[in-house]
PDB file of C-alpha atoms in Angstrom:
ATOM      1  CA  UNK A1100     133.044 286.086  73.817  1.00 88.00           C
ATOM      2  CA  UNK A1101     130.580 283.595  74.390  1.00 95.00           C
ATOM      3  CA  UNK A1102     129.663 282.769  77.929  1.00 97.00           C
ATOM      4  CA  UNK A1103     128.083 279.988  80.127  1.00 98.00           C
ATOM      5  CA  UNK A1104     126.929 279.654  83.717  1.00 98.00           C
ATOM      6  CA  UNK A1105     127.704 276.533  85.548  1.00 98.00           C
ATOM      7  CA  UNK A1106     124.509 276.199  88.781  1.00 97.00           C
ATOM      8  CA  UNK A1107     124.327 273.750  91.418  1.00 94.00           C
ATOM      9  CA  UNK A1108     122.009 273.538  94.247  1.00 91.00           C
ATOM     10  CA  UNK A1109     125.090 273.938  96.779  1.00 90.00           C
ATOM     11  CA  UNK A1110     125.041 273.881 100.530  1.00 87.00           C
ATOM     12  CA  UNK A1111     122.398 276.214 102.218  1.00 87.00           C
ATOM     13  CA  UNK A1112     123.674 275.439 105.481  1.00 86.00           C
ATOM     14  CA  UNK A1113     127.115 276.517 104.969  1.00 89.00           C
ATOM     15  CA  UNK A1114     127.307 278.075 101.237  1.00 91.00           C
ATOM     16  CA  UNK A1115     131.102 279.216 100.766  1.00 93.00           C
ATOM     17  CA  UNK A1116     132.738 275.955 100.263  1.00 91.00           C
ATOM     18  CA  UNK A1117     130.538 274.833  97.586  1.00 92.00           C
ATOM     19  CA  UNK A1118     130.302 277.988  96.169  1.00 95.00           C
ATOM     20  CA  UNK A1119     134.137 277.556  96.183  1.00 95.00           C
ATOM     21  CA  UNK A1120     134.254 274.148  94.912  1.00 94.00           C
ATOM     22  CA  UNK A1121     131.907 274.628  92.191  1.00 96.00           C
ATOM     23  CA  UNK A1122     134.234 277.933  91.065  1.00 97.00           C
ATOM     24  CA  UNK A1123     137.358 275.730  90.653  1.00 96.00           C
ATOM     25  CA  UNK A1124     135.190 273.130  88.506  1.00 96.00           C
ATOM     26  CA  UNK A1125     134.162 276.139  86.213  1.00 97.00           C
ATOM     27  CA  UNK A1126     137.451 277.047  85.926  1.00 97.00           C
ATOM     28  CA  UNK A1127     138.303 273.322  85.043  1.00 97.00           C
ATOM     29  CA  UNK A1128     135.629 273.074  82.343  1.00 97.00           C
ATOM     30  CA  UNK A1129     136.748 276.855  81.257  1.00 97.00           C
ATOM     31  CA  UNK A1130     140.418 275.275  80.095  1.00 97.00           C
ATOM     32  CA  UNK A1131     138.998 273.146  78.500  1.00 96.00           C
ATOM     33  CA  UNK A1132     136.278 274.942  76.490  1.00 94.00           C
ATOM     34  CA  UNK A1133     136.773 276.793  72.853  1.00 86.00           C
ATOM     35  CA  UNK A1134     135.930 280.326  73.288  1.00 91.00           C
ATOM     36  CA  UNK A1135     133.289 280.395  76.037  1.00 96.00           C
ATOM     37  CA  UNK A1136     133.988 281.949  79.284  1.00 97.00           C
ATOM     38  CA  UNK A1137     132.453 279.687  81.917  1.00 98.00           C
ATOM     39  CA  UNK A1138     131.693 281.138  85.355  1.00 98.00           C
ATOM     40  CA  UNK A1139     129.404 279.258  87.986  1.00 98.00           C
ATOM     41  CA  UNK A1140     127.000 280.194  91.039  1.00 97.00           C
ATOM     42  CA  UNK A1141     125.738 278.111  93.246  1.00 95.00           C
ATOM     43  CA  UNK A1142     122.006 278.530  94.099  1.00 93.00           C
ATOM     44  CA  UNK A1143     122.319 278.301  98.200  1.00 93.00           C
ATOM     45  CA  UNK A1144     125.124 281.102  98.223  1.00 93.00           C
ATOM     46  CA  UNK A1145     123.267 284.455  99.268  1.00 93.00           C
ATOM     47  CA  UNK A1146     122.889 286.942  96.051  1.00 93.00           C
ATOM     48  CA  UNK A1147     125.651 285.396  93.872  1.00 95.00           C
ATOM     49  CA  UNK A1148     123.466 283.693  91.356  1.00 95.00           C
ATOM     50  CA  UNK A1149     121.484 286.680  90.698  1.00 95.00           C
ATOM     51  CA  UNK A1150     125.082 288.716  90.977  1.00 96.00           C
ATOM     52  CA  UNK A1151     126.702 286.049  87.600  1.00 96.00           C
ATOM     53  CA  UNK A1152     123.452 286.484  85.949  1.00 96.00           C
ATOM     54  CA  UNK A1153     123.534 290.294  85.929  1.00 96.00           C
ATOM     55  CA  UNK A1154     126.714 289.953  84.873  1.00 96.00           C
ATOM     56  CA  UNK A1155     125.968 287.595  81.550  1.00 96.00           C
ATOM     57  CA  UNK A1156     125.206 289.189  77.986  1.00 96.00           C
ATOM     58  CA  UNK A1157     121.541 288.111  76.343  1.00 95.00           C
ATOM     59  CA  UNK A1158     123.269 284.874  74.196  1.00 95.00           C
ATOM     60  CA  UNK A1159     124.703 283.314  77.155  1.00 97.00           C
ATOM     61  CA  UNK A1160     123.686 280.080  78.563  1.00 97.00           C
ATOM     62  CA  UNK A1161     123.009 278.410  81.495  1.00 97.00           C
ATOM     63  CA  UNK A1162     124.322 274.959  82.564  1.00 98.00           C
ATOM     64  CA  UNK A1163     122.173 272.947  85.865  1.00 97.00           C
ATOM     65  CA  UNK A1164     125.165 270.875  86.928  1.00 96.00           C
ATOM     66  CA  UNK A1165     122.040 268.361  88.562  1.00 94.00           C
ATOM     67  CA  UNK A1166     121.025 265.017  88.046  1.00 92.00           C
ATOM     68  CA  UNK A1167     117.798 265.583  87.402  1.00 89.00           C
ATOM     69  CA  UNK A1168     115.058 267.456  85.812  1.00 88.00           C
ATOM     70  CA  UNK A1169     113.158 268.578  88.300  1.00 85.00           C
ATOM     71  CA  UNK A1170     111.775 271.097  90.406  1.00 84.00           C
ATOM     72  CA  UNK A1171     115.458 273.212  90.877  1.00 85.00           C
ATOM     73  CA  UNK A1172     115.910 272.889  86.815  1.00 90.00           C
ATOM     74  CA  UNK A1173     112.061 273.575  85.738  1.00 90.00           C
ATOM     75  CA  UNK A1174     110.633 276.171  88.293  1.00 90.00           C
ATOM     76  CA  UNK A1175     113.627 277.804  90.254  1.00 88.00           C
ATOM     77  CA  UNK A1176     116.113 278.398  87.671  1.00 90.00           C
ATOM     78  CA  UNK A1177     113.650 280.310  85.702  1.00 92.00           C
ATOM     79  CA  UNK A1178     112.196 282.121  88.425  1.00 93.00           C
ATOM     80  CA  UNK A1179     115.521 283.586  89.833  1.00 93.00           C
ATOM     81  CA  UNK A1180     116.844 284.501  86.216  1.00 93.00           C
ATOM     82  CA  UNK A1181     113.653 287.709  86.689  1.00 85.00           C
ATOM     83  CA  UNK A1182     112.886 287.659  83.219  1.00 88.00           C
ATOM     84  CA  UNK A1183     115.902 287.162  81.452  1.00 91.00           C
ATOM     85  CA  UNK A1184     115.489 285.176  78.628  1.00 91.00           C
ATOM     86  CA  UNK A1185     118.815 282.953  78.820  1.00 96.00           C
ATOM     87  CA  UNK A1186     119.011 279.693  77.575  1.00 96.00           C
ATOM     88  CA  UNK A1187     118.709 276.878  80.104  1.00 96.00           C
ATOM     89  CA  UNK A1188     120.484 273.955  78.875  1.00 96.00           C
ATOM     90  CA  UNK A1189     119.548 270.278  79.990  1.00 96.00           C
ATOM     91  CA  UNK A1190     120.806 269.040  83.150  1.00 96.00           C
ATOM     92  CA  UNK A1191     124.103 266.457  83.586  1.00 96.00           C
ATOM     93  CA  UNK A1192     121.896 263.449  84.800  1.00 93.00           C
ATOM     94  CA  UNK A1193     119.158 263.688  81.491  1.00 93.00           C
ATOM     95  CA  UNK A1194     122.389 263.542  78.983  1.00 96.00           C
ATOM     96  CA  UNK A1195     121.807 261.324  76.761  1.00 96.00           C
ATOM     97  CA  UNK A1196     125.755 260.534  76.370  1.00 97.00           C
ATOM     98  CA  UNK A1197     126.379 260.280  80.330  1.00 97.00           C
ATOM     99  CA  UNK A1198     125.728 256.534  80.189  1.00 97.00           C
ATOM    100  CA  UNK A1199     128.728 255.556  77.724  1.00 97.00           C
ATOM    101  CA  UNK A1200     130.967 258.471  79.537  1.00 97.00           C
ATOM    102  CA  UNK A1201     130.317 256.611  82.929  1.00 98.00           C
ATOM    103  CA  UNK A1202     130.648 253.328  81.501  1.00 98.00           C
ATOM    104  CA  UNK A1203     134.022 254.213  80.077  1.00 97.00           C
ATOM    105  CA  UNK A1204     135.258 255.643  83.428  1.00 97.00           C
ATOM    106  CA  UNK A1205     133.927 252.165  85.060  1.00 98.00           C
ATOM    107  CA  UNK A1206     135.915 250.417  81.918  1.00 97.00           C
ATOM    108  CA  UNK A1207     138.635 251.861  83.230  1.00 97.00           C
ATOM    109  CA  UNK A1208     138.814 251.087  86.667  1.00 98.00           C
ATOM    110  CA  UNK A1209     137.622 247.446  86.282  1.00 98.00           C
ATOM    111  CA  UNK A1210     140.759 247.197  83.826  1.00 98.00           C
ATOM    112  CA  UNK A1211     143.181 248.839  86.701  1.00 98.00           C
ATOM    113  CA  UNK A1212     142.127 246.073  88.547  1.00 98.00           C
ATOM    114  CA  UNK A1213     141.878 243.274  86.430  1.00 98.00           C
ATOM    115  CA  UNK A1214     138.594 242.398  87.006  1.00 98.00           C
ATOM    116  CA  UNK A1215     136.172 241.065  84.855  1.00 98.00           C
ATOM    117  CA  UNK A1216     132.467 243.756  84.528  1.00 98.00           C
ATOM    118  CA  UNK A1217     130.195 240.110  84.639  1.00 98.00           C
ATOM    119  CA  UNK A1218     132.078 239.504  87.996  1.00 98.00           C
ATOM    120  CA  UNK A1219     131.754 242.500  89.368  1.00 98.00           C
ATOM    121  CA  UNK A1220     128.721 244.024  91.297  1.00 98.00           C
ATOM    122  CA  UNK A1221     127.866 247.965  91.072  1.00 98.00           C
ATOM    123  CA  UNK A1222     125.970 249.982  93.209  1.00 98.00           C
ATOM    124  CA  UNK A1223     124.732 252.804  92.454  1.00 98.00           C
ATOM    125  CA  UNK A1224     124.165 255.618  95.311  1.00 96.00           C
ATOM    126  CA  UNK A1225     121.776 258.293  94.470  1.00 94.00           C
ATOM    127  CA  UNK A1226     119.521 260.890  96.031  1.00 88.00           C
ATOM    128  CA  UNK A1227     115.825 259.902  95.397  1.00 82.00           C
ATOM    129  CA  UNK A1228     113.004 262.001  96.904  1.00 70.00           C
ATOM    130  CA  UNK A1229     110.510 260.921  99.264  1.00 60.00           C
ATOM    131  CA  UNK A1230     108.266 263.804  97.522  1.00 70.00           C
ATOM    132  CA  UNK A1231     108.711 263.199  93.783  1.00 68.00           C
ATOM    133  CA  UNK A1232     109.227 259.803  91.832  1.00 75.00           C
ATOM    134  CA  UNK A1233     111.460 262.018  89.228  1.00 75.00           C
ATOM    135  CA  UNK A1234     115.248 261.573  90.613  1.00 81.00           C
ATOM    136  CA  UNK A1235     114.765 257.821  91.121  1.00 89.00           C
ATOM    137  CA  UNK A1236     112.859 257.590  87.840  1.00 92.00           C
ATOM    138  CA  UNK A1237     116.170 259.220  86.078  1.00 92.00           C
ATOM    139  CA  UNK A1238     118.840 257.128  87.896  1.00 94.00           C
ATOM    140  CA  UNK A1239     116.748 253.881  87.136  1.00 94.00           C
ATOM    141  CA  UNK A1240     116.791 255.242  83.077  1.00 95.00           C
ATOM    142  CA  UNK A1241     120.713 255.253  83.655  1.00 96.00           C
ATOM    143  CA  UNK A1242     121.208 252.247  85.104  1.00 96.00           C
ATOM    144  CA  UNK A1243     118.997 250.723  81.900  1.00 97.00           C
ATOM    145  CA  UNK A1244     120.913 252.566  79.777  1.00 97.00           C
ATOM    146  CA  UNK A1245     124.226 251.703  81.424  1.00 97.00           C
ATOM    147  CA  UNK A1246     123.479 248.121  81.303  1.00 97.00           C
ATOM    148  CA  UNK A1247     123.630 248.416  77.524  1.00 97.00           C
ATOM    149  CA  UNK A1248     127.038 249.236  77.645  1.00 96.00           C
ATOM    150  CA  UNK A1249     128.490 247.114  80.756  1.00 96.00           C
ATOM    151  CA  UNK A1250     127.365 243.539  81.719  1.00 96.00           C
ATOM    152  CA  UNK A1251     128.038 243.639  85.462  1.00 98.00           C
ATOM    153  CA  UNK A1252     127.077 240.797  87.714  1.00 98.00           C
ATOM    154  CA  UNK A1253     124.333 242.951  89.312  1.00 98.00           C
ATOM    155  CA  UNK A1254     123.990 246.511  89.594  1.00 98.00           C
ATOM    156  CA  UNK A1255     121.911 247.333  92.499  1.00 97.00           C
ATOM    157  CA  UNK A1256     120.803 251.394  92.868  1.00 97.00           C
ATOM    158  CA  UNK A1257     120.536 252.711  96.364  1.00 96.00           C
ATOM    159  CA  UNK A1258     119.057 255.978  97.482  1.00 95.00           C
ATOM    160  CA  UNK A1259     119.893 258.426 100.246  1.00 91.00           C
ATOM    161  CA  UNK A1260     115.753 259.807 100.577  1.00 86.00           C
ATOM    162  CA  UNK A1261     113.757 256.545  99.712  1.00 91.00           C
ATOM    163  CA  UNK A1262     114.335 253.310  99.491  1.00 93.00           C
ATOM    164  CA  UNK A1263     116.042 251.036  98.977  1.00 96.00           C
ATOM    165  CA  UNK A1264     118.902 252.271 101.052  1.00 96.00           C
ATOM    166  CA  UNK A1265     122.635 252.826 100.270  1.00 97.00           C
ATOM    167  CA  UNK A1266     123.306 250.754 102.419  1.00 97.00           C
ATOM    168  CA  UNK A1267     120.059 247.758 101.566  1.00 97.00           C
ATOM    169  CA  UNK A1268     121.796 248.128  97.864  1.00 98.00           C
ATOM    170  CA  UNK A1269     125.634 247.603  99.271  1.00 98.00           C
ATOM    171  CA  UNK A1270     125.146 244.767 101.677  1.00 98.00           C
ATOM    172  CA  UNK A1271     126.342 241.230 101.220  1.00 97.00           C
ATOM    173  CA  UNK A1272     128.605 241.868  98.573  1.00 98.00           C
ATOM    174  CA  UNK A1273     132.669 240.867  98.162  1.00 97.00           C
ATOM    175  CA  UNK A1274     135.455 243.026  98.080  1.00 98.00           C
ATOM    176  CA  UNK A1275     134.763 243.150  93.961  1.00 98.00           C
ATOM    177  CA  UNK A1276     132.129 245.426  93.729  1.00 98.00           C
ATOM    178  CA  UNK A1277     132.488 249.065  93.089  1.00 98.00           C
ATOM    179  CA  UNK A1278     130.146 252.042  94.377  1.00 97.00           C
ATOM    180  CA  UNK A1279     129.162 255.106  92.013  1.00 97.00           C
ATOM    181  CA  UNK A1280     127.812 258.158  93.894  1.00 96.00           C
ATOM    182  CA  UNK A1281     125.217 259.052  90.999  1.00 96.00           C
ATOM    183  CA  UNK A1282     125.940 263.128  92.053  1.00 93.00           C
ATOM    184  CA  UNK A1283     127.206 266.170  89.967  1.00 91.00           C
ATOM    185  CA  UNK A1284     128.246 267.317  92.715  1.00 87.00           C
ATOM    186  CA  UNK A1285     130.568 266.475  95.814  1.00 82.00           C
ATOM    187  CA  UNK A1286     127.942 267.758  98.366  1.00 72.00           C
ATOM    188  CA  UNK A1287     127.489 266.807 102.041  1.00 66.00           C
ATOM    189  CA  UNK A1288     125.419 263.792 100.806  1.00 72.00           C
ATOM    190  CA  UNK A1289     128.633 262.502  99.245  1.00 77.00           C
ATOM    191  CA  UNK A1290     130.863 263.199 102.067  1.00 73.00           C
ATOM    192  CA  UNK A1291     129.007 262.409 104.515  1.00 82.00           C
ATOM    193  CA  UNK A1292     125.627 260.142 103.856  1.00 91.00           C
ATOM    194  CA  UNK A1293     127.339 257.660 100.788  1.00 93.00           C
ATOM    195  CA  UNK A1294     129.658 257.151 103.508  1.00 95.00           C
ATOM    196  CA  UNK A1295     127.862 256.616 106.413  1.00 95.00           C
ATOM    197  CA  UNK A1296     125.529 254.217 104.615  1.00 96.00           C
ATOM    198  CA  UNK A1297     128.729 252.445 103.208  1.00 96.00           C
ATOM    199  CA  UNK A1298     129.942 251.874 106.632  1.00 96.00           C
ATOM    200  CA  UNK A1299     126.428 250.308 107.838  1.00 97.00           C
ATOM    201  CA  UNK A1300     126.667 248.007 105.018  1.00 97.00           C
ATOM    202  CA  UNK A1301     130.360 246.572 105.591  1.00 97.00           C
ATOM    203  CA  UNK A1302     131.078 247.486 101.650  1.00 98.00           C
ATOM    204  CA  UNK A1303     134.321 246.062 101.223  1.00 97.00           C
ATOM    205  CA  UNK A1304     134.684 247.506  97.921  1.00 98.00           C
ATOM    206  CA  UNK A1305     136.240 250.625  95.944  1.00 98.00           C
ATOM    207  CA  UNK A1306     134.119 254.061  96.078  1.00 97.00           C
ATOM    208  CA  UNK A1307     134.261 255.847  92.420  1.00 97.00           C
ATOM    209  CA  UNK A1308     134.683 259.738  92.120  1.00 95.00           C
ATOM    210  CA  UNK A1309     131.141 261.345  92.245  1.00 95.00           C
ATOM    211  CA  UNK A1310     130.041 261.063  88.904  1.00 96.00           C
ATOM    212  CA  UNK A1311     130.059 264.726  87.943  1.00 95.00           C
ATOM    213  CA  UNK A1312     133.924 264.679  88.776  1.00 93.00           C
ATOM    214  CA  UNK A1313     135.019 262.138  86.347  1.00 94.00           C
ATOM    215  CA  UNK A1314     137.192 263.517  84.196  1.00 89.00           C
ATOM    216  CA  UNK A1315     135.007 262.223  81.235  1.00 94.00           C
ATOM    217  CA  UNK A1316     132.197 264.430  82.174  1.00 96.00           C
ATOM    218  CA  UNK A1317     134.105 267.958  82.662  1.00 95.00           C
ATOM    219  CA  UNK A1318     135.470 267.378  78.967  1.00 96.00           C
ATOM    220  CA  UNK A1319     132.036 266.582  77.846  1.00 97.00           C
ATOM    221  CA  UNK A1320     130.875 269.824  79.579  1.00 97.00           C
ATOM    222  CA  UNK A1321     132.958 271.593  77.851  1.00 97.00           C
ATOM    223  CA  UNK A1322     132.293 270.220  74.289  1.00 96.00           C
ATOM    224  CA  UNK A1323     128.447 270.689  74.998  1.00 97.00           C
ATOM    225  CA  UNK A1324     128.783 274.776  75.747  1.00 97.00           C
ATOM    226  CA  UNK A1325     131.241 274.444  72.939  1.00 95.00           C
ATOM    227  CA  UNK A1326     128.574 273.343  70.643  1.00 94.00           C
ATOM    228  CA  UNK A1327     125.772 275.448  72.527  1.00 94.00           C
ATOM    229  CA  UNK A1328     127.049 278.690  70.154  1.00 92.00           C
ATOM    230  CA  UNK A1329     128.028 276.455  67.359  1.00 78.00           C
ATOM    231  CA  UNK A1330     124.532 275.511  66.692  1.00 60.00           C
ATOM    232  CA  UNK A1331     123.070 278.726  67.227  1.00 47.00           C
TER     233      UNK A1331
END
């Protein structure tokens, strides 16, 4: 059977429960596949990304749950596969679909609360790098993109490494405004940074699932490792 590798960067600090985490998420994206056994690693946990590749045939492929493609997608990845020629598919954040997914998960909330997207602010909370221009390069692409498919009043992106802030991005606004942590992953900067930043910035409004949790995007996995062997 077919399989797939689901990375993240995960939690050098304290590996286990995001090497956890991201195991249940495989296993979500796995029920919902067609014939591909998905399995994940995260790439802080000691040994257990080299471990799931040993274990993965020659066709297999590998999927960089990461919003970006950068350094941990180009350089690392291929470096720690030691020579293995697998197939490194293209990140979450660089998928071309991931604006309409996101905007239909935003559709959705703005309906369960009857408001109106062109009355509504957005901010967007995302990592950014105070060493490379590349992750707030791609979450500035998305919010273009997203704009396309969502008129809000304003959407205003926020970073957790470089500025502007989270928190910059979420002040002054009224309790209708929602806040999308631009993430695959629910990672300390998530729990604890989004947060934090929220709180400085007296956001009054709702806090949408980290973007790699919607339920949109784990179907959409799926159906792209689906189609991975179907176009081979």
């Amino acid at each position: 059977m077919p399989q797939a590798l689901i990375v993240a960067h995960g939690q050098p600090s304290d590996p286990e429960p995001a090497e956890q985490s991201l195991a249940t998420y495989a296993a979500e994206v796995h029920a919902l596949c067609e014939g591909v056994t998905v399995r994940s690693a995260t790439l802080a946990a000691p040994d257990m990304f080299e471990q799931r590749v040993s274990e993965l045939t020659d066709t297999a492929v590998i999927y960089p749950l990461f919003m970006a493609k950068g350094w941990f997608v180009t350089s690392a990845l291929p470096k720690r596969l030691a020579g293995r020629a697998l197939r490194i598919l293209d990140p979450l954040g660089v998928d071309p679909d991931l604006p309409v997914l996101v905007a239909t998960a935003l559709y959705g909330r703005l309906h369960e609360n009857q408001w109106k997207p062109e009355e509504t602010d957005l901010v967007l909370a995302a990592h950014g790098s105070g060493r490379s221009r590349n992750p707030s390069a791609v979450a500035r692409s998305f919010v273009a993109e997203l704009e396309k498919q969502l008129t809000f009043r304003s959407i205003r992106p926020g970073f957790v490494e470089e500025p502007p802030s989270i928190a910059d991005a979420a002040s002054g606004l009224s309790t209708q405004a929602l806040c999308l942590p631009f993430f695959a992953c629910k990672g300390g900067h998530v729990l604890d940074d989004v947060p934090q930043e929220l709180e400085a910035a007296t956001f009054k409004g709702q806090v949408m699932p980290v973007v790699g949790e919607l339920p949109q995007i784990k179907q959409h996995i799926a159906i792209t490792l689906t189609r991975a062997f179907h176009s081979v």
